[in-house]
XYZ file of C-alpha atoms in Angstrom:
685
model
C 145.986 7.784 107.133
C 142.080 7.935 107.987
C 141.320 10.911 105.206
C 141.475 14.417 106.235
C 142.676 13.261 109.680
C 145.755 15.173 110.007
C 146.358 18.216 112.306
C 147.715 20.003 108.912
C 144.060 20.041 107.195
C 141.847 23.083 109.019
C 137.764 23.315 108.701
C 136.037 22.870 105.802
C 138.579 19.839 104.586
C 137.713 17.587 108.160
C 134.130 17.825 107.689
C 134.192 16.449 103.972
C 136.260 13.923 104.736
C 133.911 10.887 106.031
C 130.963 11.987 103.546
C 129.869 9.498 100.739
C 129.811 10.627 96.978
C 126.143 11.726 97.111
C 127.044 14.253 100.227
C 129.856 15.905 98.309
C 128.258 15.753 94.907
C 125.386 18.344 97.073
C 127.814 19.928 98.984
C 129.651 20.706 95.546
C 126.487 23.009 94.621
C 126.910 25.118 97.084
C 130.922 25.321 98.101
C 133.288 26.925 95.064
C 136.224 24.913 96.440
C 134.836 21.511 95.228
C 133.992 20.066 92.030
C 132.687 17.131 90.490
C 135.393 15.468 88.231
C 134.126 14.738 84.743
C 134.281 11.238 85.468
C 131.424 11.318 88.454
C 128.016 10.202 87.268
C 125.771 11.343 90.095
C 122.900 13.363 88.654
C 122.648 16.744 89.582
C 120.243 16.802 92.718
C 117.128 17.932 91.820
C 115.146 14.587 92.691
C 111.753 15.794 94.399
C 112.597 16.411 98.375
C 110.232 16.359 101.406
C 110.226 17.302 104.744
C 110.254 14.495 107.430
C 108.839 15.761 110.877
C 111.182 13.759 113.013
C 109.118 15.045 115.999
C 106.016 12.637 115.225
C 107.791 9.258 114.839
C 110.761 7.366 115.278
C 114.275 9.275 115.280
C 116.172 8.711 112.019
C 118.962 6.948 114.239
C 116.560 3.940 114.897
C 116.492 2.943 111.696
C 118.845 0.056 111.415
C 119.141 -0.241 107.066
C 119.183 4.119 107.392
C 121.944 4.142 110.168
C 123.960 1.504 108.238
C 123.851 3.126 105.087
C 124.942 6.470 106.509
C 128.027 5.074 108.709
C 128.942 3.202 105.119
C 128.999 6.814 103.432
C 131.261 8.043 105.919
C 133.406 5.824 105.527
C 133.289 5.424 101.513
C 134.030 9.639 100.379
C 134.632 9.901 96.646
C 138.278 10.545 96.793
C 138.539 9.906 92.700
C 135.561 12.069 91.761
C 135.533 15.025 93.667
C 138.375 17.735 92.932
C 138.963 19.937 95.938
C 141.270 23.925 95.269
C 143.099 24.289 98.277
C 145.966 26.675 99.946
C 149.014 25.157 101.638
C 151.037 27.130 103.902
C 154.789 26.233 103.257
C 157.925 26.019 105.160
C 160.211 27.735 103.018
C 158.713 29.942 100.336
C 162.298 29.801 98.786
C 161.900 25.904 97.358
C 159.228 25.960 94.319
C 156.566 23.340 95.300
C 155.689 20.844 93.226
C 152.801 18.515 93.347
C 149.220 17.907 92.714
C 147.161 18.616 89.664
C 147.506 22.368 89.149
C 149.686 24.316 91.147
C 151.058 28.131 91.560
C 153.233 29.784 94.127
C 153.742 33.484 96.316
C 156.736 32.994 98.784
C 155.352 30.687 101.466
C 151.701 29.764 100.543
C 150.848 27.811 96.643
C 147.482 26.877 95.526
C 146.784 23.280 94.585
C 143.784 21.442 92.778
C 143.325 17.525 93.132
C 141.301 14.600 94.006
C 140.210 14.152 97.690
C 142.665 11.432 97.473
C 145.781 13.013 95.987
C 145.151 16.617 98.932
C 145.098 13.719 101.301
C 148.300 12.781 100.332
C 149.616 15.974 100.819
C 149.461 15.794 104.490
C 152.669 13.301 104.360
C 154.959 16.039 102.637
C 156.825 17.791 105.274
C 157.224 20.849 103.139
C 153.650 21.701 104.029
C 152.290 23.481 107.358
C 148.757 23.193 106.785
C 146.106 22.927 104.220
C 142.736 24.582 104.022
C 140.258 24.896 101.110
C 140.164 27.726 99.487
C 137.051 30.675 100.066
C 133.832 30.515 97.914
C 133.554 33.670 96.122
C 130.160 34.806 95.389
C 128.437 36.809 92.969
C 128.501 40.712 93.590
C 125.743 41.823 95.346
C 124.443 45.083 93.381
C 121.106 46.768 93.708
C 119.331 47.224 89.738
C 118.249 50.914 89.929
C 116.530 50.747 86.407
C 117.585 51.207 82.969
C 118.334 53.958 81.377
C 116.702 55.114 78.060
C 117.636 59.191 77.715
C 120.972 59.923 79.480
C 120.015 63.447 79.079
C 120.992 65.975 82.603
C 122.661 62.586 83.739
C 126.014 62.345 84.781
C 128.978 59.847 84.559
C 131.443 58.553 86.577
C 134.194 60.066 84.781
C 132.234 63.760 83.713
C 133.766 65.705 87.195
C 137.060 64.440 87.140
C 137.132 64.993 82.983
C 136.481 68.427 84.332
C 139.473 69.065 86.308
C 141.899 69.146 83.325
C 144.891 67.684 84.867
C 147.647 66.240 83.529
C 147.210 62.564 84.076
C 146.976 61.309 80.454
C 143.264 59.805 81.472
C 145.959 56.638 82.075
C 146.720 55.784 78.695
C 149.946 54.207 80.087
C 147.866 52.056 82.758
C 146.148 48.981 82.522
C 142.926 48.441 84.212
C 141.849 45.071 85.597
C 138.681 43.906 86.361
C 137.957 40.522 88.208
C 134.064 40.103 88.166
C 131.170 38.134 86.588
C 128.288 38.084 84.590
C 130.276 38.675 81.186
C 132.244 41.385 78.960
C 130.473 43.292 76.791
C 133.388 44.232 75.130
C 131.585 45.301 71.561
C 129.532 47.995 73.921
C 130.160 51.658 72.550
C 131.423 52.723 76.162
C 134.711 50.479 75.176
C 135.141 51.237 71.693
C 138.117 53.714 70.557
C 137.878 55.968 67.972
C 138.765 53.246 65.367
C 135.664 51.304 66.242
C 138.267 48.708 68.058
C 137.450 47.394 71.480
C 139.829 48.723 74.318
C 139.925 45.326 75.717
C 143.534 43.913 75.590
C 142.322 40.371 77.235
C 139.597 38.500 78.686
C 140.350 35.077 80.790
C 137.242 33.259 81.289
C 138.090 30.696 83.868
C 135.092 28.737 83.640
C 135.163 28.192 79.642
C 136.974 24.663 79.349
C 135.844 23.648 75.470
C 138.786 24.345 73.896
C 137.145 26.814 72.058
C 140.584 29.543 72.782
C 143.600 28.262 74.308
C 144.093 28.647 78.308
C 146.655 31.586 79.315
C 150.050 30.631 79.054
C 151.101 30.037 82.486
C 147.355 28.183 83.625
C 145.903 25.305 82.564
C 141.878 25.840 82.500
C 140.048 28.592 80.849
C 140.055 30.407 77.884
C 141.579 33.756 76.614
C 140.049 36.091 74.423
C 142.727 38.514 73.115
C 142.395 42.101 71.804
C 142.856 40.274 67.800
C 139.810 37.834 68.663
C 137.785 40.821 69.700
C 138.442 43.279 67.003
C 138.288 40.888 64.149
C 134.557 39.825 65.784
C 133.686 43.245 65.401
C 134.435 43.675 62.087
C 133.043 40.701 60.853
C 129.872 41.014 62.645
C 127.831 42.938 60.048
C 129.075 40.688 57.380
C 127.960 37.734 59.487
C 124.958 38.951 60.601
C 125.464 38.020 64.759
C 126.580 39.993 67.120
C 130.229 40.340 67.918
C 129.845 38.750 71.338
C 127.998 35.609 69.712
C 131.272 34.968 67.330
C 133.674 35.029 70.608
C 131.213 33.967 73.085
C 131.978 33.452 76.898
C 130.417 31.358 79.771
C 128.155 34.386 81.364
C 126.692 36.722 79.331
C 124.051 38.206 81.491
C 122.236 40.798 80.170
C 122.961 44.144 82.497
C 126.244 42.462 83.234
C 127.318 43.477 86.451
C 131.080 42.928 85.276
C 130.540 44.959 82.222
C 128.701 47.819 84.630
C 131.933 48.159 86.944
C 134.406 48.069 83.731
C 132.575 50.693 82.193
C 132.387 52.945 85.868
C 136.360 52.082 85.906
C 137.852 52.724 82.282
C 134.896 52.718 79.971
C 134.944 55.687 77.448
C 132.170 57.431 79.729
C 134.034 56.098 83.036
C 137.358 57.410 85.147
C 140.240 55.947 83.523
C 139.424 56.951 79.893
C 142.316 56.127 77.959
C 143.424 53.017 80.228
C 143.725 49.531 78.549
C 141.312 46.683 79.711
C 141.871 43.158 80.708
C 139.004 41.520 82.257
C 139.087 38.098 84.165
C 135.787 36.146 84.543
C 135.535 33.941 87.826
C 133.228 30.828 87.215
C 130.131 31.769 88.731
C 128.094 29.940 86.456
C 124.187 31.235 85.603
C 121.021 29.138 87.768
C 120.656 27.134 85.123
C 123.887 25.404 85.018
C 125.681 23.073 86.781
C 128.093 24.686 89.488
C 129.383 21.395 90.829
C 131.509 21.520 87.806
C 133.521 24.337 88.407
C 135.815 26.024 90.470
C 134.711 29.557 91.788
C 137.309 30.194 95.163
C 139.938 32.351 96.546
C 142.222 30.859 94.600
C 141.031 31.172 91.439
C 140.840 34.874 92.379
C 144.708 34.776 93.225
C 145.428 33.411 90.088
C 143.220 35.752 88.325
C 144.967 38.606 90.255
C 148.535 36.959 88.956
C 147.597 37.096 85.425
C 146.619 40.559 85.264
C 150.239 41.624 86.951
C 151.776 39.385 84.142
C 150.054 41.191 81.310
C 150.832 44.487 82.676
C 154.423 43.655 83.002
C 154.211 41.679 79.418
C 152.698 45.183 77.650
C 155.546 46.975 79.348
C 152.763 49.743 81.003
C 153.270 52.027 83.871
C 150.982 50.973 86.249
C 148.023 48.663 86.851
C 145.038 49.046 88.895
C 142.747 45.795 89.538
C 139.310 46.073 90.738
C 137.758 43.384 92.892
C 133.646 44.079 93.457
C 133.601 39.693 94.613
C 133.178 38.396 98.192
C 133.091 36.361 101.153
C 132.565 36.409 104.979
C 134.785 33.793 105.927
C 138.294 33.682 107.280
C 140.040 35.631 110.014
C 139.081 38.516 108.805
C 142.634 40.463 109.809
C 145.543 39.998 106.805
C 146.523 36.487 107.506
C 144.146 34.561 105.652
C 145.943 32.750 102.712
C 144.569 34.809 100.011
C 145.080 38.319 101.613
C 148.513 36.938 102.253
C 149.050 35.995 98.429
C 147.508 39.753 97.531
C 149.513 41.469 100.136
C 153.063 40.079 98.762
C 151.579 41.046 95.057
C 151.521 44.168 95.879
C 154.895 45.044 97.415
C 156.206 45.619 93.883
C 155.491 49.556 93.016
C 153.291 49.988 90.099
C 150.250 47.577 91.541
C 147.256 48.390 93.273
C 144.116 46.822 93.937
C 141.062 48.175 95.364
C 138.423 45.608 96.488
C 134.682 46.708 97.463
C 134.096 46.516 101.372
C 130.472 44.754 100.975
C 127.608 45.122 101.488
C 126.332 43.964 104.742
C 125.837 47.152 106.832
C 122.247 46.713 106.983
C 121.200 45.838 110.227
C 117.397 46.215 111.220
C 114.046 46.562 108.330
C 113.283 50.103 107.208
C 110.076 48.975 106.371
C 107.527 46.274 107.027
C 108.158 44.006 103.762
C 112.295 44.776 104.416
C 114.835 41.404 104.582
C 117.832 43.475 103.373
C 118.927 43.187 107.090
C 119.293 39.134 106.704
C 123.132 39.688 104.575
C 123.715 42.506 107.177
C 123.710 40.218 110.460
C 127.061 38.433 109.831
C 128.995 39.320 112.907
C 128.890 38.736 116.587
C 131.437 39.797 118.851
C 131.622 39.434 123.118
C 134.104 38.966 125.798
C 133.617 36.264 128.374
C 134.723 37.631 131.528
C 136.328 35.094 133.693
C 136.970 31.885 133.567
C 133.893 29.509 134.574
C 131.435 32.049 132.953
C 130.262 31.889 129.650
C 128.505 33.625 126.926
C 125.425 32.534 124.203
C 125.196 33.703 120.697
C 122.108 33.232 118.816
C 121.662 31.863 114.779
C 118.552 32.084 112.825
C 117.811 29.556 110.373
C 115.073 30.230 107.649
C 112.034 28.784 107.812
C 108.324 29.387 106.963
C 107.672 27.897 103.882
C 111.274 27.689 103.269
C 113.578 24.539 103.261
C 117.364 25.596 104.052
C 119.223 22.685 102.233
C 122.642 24.409 101.845
C 125.335 24.092 104.637
C 125.248 26.782 107.332
C 128.712 27.707 108.634
C 129.843 29.916 111.300
C 133.732 30.623 112.784
C 134.289 32.023 115.813
C 138.005 33.060 116.383
C 139.656 33.677 120.056
C 142.724 34.899 120.931
C 145.438 31.972 121.838
C 145.718 32.406 126.037
C 142.370 31.080 126.030
C 140.504 28.342 126.278
C 136.780 28.080 125.322
C 134.781 25.083 124.806
C 131.423 25.359 122.657
C 128.369 23.514 122.792
C 124.974 23.987 120.208
C 120.989 23.617 120.702
C 118.674 23.116 117.752
C 115.582 24.972 118.126
C 113.229 22.635 120.303
C 116.396 20.233 120.690
C 118.826 19.502 123.399
C 122.295 20.729 123.581
C 125.197 18.726 121.417
C 128.253 17.114 122.678
C 130.657 19.738 124.113
C 133.803 19.829 122.479
C 137.031 21.765 124.287
C 139.928 23.070 123.020
C 141.697 21.012 120.503
C 139.313 18.381 120.068
C 136.570 18.025 117.244
C 132.642 16.402 116.366
C 132.478 15.575 112.685
C 129.441 15.265 111.148
C 127.419 13.839 113.626
C 123.893 13.122 112.969
C 121.545 15.307 115.093
C 117.783 13.722 116.177
C 116.231 16.255 113.707
C 118.308 14.685 110.742
C 120.838 17.791 110.658
C 124.301 16.986 110.799
C 126.442 18.927 113.065
C 130.279 19.726 113.084
C 132.348 21.601 115.398
C 136.230 21.796 115.321
C 138.000 23.737 118.289
C 141.182 24.714 117.146
C 144.269 25.865 118.935
C 146.820 28.005 116.974
C 145.943 28.638 113.486
C 149.318 28.227 111.486
C 148.310 31.725 109.740
C 147.731 34.330 112.640
C 148.243 31.740 115.657
C 144.810 32.578 116.896
C 141.905 30.285 118.269
C 139.216 28.965 115.604
C 135.810 27.114 116.436
C 134.737 26.463 113.061
C 130.809 25.119 113.438
C 129.315 23.656 110.117
C 124.761 22.896 109.816
C 124.545 20.616 107.216
C 121.378 19.110 105.863
C 120.670 15.713 105.552
C 121.566 14.864 101.731
C 121.047 11.152 101.574
C 117.506 9.857 101.065
C 114.860 12.160 101.480
C 116.544 15.183 102.003
C 115.405 16.749 104.857
C 116.835 20.989 105.567
C 118.435 22.300 108.263
C 116.190 23.005 111.095
C 114.482 25.838 110.508
C 114.345 28.829 113.578
C 117.417 29.882 116.430
C 120.469 28.159 116.995
C 122.495 28.474 120.621
C 125.881 28.950 120.283
C 126.943 28.037 123.786
C 130.662 29.621 124.339
C 132.081 28.301 128.060
C 135.362 29.981 129.323
C 137.793 26.762 130.615
C 140.259 29.116 131.054
C 140.259 33.078 130.470
C 143.391 35.679 130.336
C 141.376 37.889 127.703
C 137.917 36.706 126.761
C 137.341 38.332 123.344
C 135.452 36.599 120.672
C 134.449 37.560 116.787
C 132.267 35.288 114.892
C 131.304 35.438 111.024
C 128.697 33.755 109.146
C 129.583 32.728 105.611
C 127.719 34.373 103.318
C 125.252 32.669 101.659
C 123.518 34.115 98.931
C 119.839 33.258 98.910
C 118.792 30.643 95.880
C 116.053 29.037 94.914
C 116.952 25.168 93.877
C 113.379 23.348 93.811
C 109.903 24.361 94.295
C 107.047 21.793 95.037
C 103.908 21.616 96.460
C 104.292 21.863 99.474
C 107.311 23.872 100.282
C 110.328 25.952 98.611
C 114.143 24.617 99.085
C 115.971 26.816 99.031
C 120.336 28.063 99.541
C 119.478 30.750 102.346
C 121.585 32.701 104.604
C 121.384 32.289 107.988
C 121.913 35.243 110.413
C 121.862 36.706 114.167
C 119.352 37.453 116.054
C 118.884 41.212 117.076
C 120.618 40.898 120.294
C 123.785 38.560 119.102
C 124.354 40.241 116.192
C 127.539 43.286 116.393
C 127.203 45.881 113.745
C 130.727 46.485 113.277
C 133.352 44.441 111.281
C 131.193 43.425 108.188
C 133.925 44.421 105.751
C 134.197 41.739 102.970
C 137.151 39.693 104.369
C 138.769 39.827 101.132
C 139.386 43.745 101.878
C 141.247 43.177 104.927
C 144.837 42.953 103.863
C 147.167 45.338 104.627
C 147.982 46.774 100.942
C 144.148 46.677 99.581
C 142.181 49.551 99.115
C 138.905 48.835 100.835
C 136.209 51.200 99.512
C 132.758 51.977 101.201
C 129.591 53.360 99.317
C 128.774 57.076 99.758
C 125.746 58.380 98.471
C 126.528 61.310 97.071
C 123.037 62.755 96.854
C 121.948 62.283 100.129
C 125.408 63.341 101.781
C 125.605 60.062 103.933
C 126.733 56.491 103.456
C 124.778 54.089 102.331
C 122.922 52.035 104.547
C 123.813 48.667 103.146
C 127.624 49.575 103.022
C 129.699 47.702 105.165
C 131.665 48.649 108.323
C 135.446 48.014 109.998
C 137.343 47.759 111.346
C 139.260 44.211 111.097
C 139.204 41.950 113.943
C 142.733 43.094 114.490
C 141.837 46.162 114.816
C 142.910 48.048 111.620
C 141.207 50.393 109.807
C 138.802 49.420 106.696
C 137.527 50.844 105.167
C 139.890 53.287 103.686
C 137.729 56.016 101.761
C 134.221 55.881 100.897
C 133.392 56.756 96.397
C 130.019 57.277 94.871
C 128.419 53.989 94.539
C 124.276 54.614 94.963
C 122.737 55.127 91.743
C 125.589 55.031 89.543
C 125.096 55.343 85.733
C 127.127 52.771 83.635
C 126.899 50.613 80.517
C 124.250 47.806 80.658
C 125.710 44.627 79.138
C 124.233 42.371 76.334
C 121.546 44.321 75.706
C 120.684 46.337 72.395
C 118.079 48.004 73.647
C 119.127 49.845 76.451
C 122.938 50.776 76.391
C 123.058 52.152 80.306
C 121.673 51.245 83.798
C 121.917 52.599 87.190
C 123.414 50.121 89.854
C 123.787 50.865 93.294
C 126.379 48.958 96.070
C 130.059 48.813 96.936
C 130.860 47.014 94.009
C 129.936 50.380 92.230
C 132.204 52.598 94.951
C 134.983 50.494 94.440
C 135.658 50.717 90.360
C 135.088 54.575 90.791
C 138.672 54.569 92.938
C 140.252 51.517 90.529
C 139.925 54.227 87.971
C 141.206 57.075 89.995
C 144.406 54.878 90.986
C 144.983 54.222 87.661
C 145.126 58.525 86.934
C 146.839 58.839 89.940
C 149.538 56.109 88.652
C 150.029 58.037 85.463
C 150.066 61.417 86.843
C 153.271 60.237 88.931
C 154.549 58.574 86.122
C 154.992 61.612 84.058
C 157.783 62.283 86.687
C 158.729 59.028 86.598
C 157.778 57.802 89.871
C 156.418 54.491 90.969
C 154.289 54.405 93.881
C 153.370 51.449 96.130
C 150.521 50.443 97.196
C 150.958 51.742 100.356
C 151.492 55.144 99.539
C 148.611 55.082 97.137
C 146.608 54.163 100.089
C 148.005 57.381 101.995
C 147.315 60.089 99.608
C 143.697 59.207 99.444
C 143.299 59.198 103.270
C 145.065 62.038 102.920
C 142.785 63.862 100.318
C 139.442 62.344 101.743
C 136.851 64.916 102.990
C 134.887 63.890 106.091
C 131.259 63.364 105.764
C 128.877 66.552 106.487
C 129.044 67.050 110.156
C 131.857 64.844 110.709
C 135.238 65.205 111.414
C 138.758 64.140 110.113
C 138.603 61.013 112.195
C 138.746 57.530 110.575
C 134.933 56.469 110.594
C 133.530 52.244 110.370
C 131.276 53.051 108.013
C 133.372 55.680 105.711
C 136.575 55.167 106.097
C 138.886 58.349 106.460
C 135.948 60.346 104.304
C 134.892 60.510 100.707
C 137.730 60.493 98.165
C 138.466 63.373 96.281
C 139.656 62.943 92.949
C 141.471 66.492 92.384
C 143.496 65.927 95.434
C 144.324 62.482 94.860
C 145.909 63.588 91.822
C 147.711 66.418 92.819
C 149.053 64.644 95.268
C 150.180 61.474 92.643
C 151.462 64.760 90.156
C 153.941 66.128 93.378
C 154.981 62.304 94.337
C 158.735 62.022 94.553
C 159.408 65.634 94.692
C 161.405 67.377 97.567
C 163.135 70.644 98.122
C 165.679 71.261 100.457
C 165.255 74.005 102.875
C 168.182 74.671 104.435
C 172.134 73.515 103.972
C 175.080 73.285 106.766
């Protein structure tokens, strides 16, 4: 069977199927679900590049030597040199699946890692319904508001809750799990107990593969640092003369670490759940100067992180576990059917568990001043309705230019109703319309005259939710002299072949700005594309990881201003559910500054700061309920948070697409948890 031709493969897997080793090597620089195997010898992509102006010379398609090489490359993929991380949907969740290099399973969803050749062979397995690449998990976006030298007259996240004097025990029988990046500064004073030992019980560094520490018992990658390792490092540090963090190193130990700040808010000594045990999982989002192509940083790894923390809570026999995820992605259907959403929701059916996810920072739709470009990260969603058969809608998407060459892949997903049939065409800036792609058909790696490669997959009846999906990939020219995706406005034409409903929603996959190379003539970037102001629809921009039914989705409330932060993402989900659930303080939040001995504290802003506040509060709620021997479900916790929330100034109790049901109220939520399970009989026959 030709590589990834089976209908079981969805989306990006088909796009990578015919690409040469060099192209897939470069693609692994941007795609967290692809990794070069250790034997791959292609050098890291840092060769000098220049933009070729194809409008002033013959099209590259007329160069017989180049075309011949490209055709050869498209049929000679690096099947044994590229590893892929995928989700597979099984026919039967009761049967344990075995195959590939690494398999984890939850109900009918399993994660598999293997070479492209091994993944392709899975299409022959009758137990599998569909296979898709895991989504890339992106670095958290948080604004650093500055180091804090003195904490006098400043408040910490846990100050207000401590003043309530409620019977929650500060969460001493609870595990707070933090899945994040940047490194956990376990020796920071905010995480030390009265004996000087760290309150971290485990850190799983998913990116550490050098054998410094053993893998966790149920996984075959990364290194597990235990509380004994960390405490020994703290105790030996003075005599050895090295910081504890260097005695127990992590692959990421960034000054101002996002992971450290988040853990401090949720469960530091200055945070919300002050006596909880803490577990951290470091997703392998490597620093800029490391080779990202050698690592996985995708939603399958996140699923493993969740299972690791849940199992740890069971092993420690704790009374509850509250997990925070301040990571994000824009891809997927934005309902609760994506494989990772199904995985997380399945994990939350058991009482005593909760997961909080940041809503995202894609709320800004327009610049606030002349130099403000924050809106670029906010214009990620479009929607509309094709009124009738034979009519069309157009969507405009901007690729950056003006001295910046975008040499990353630009990805757009458009979801539409199963009863409709919509064709699609694309026109590049100043170019001609592409081949029309009808429902159920696709074009793959079609080279346009400007050197951009275009792939369009118009797929019917997605296996997870039954809806139809158009996946569009605009890829740079990566063989020979590299050419970025043509800058300017790309126009997508949606043609109604048969319309019974007509609604559609589209999202641009998140592509954080990152300079890769600079020459005399241009700067070469991984850079986000975005919708024009006319095509952008300022709603439904919530982080796709936060769309699960049992997930607590948290937005960023600016307490000082008494309003939502402009960057906080908005709901609802594509299927109309009310996310975010709640808003919490996330603007200029003071917490631990990791890996910096000169300044212990730092202020940051983002939904990344709001979510751990609620995760810590949920830990207190679980601890309070345990006083009455009650284990609350994730659904009950969401209900209590919604019930006790306070409307923002000037607003009603109605759900709002930016604030959810309002600002979180710690006292009310804890009191509801203390009363959980208590029922009074009002009368008898």
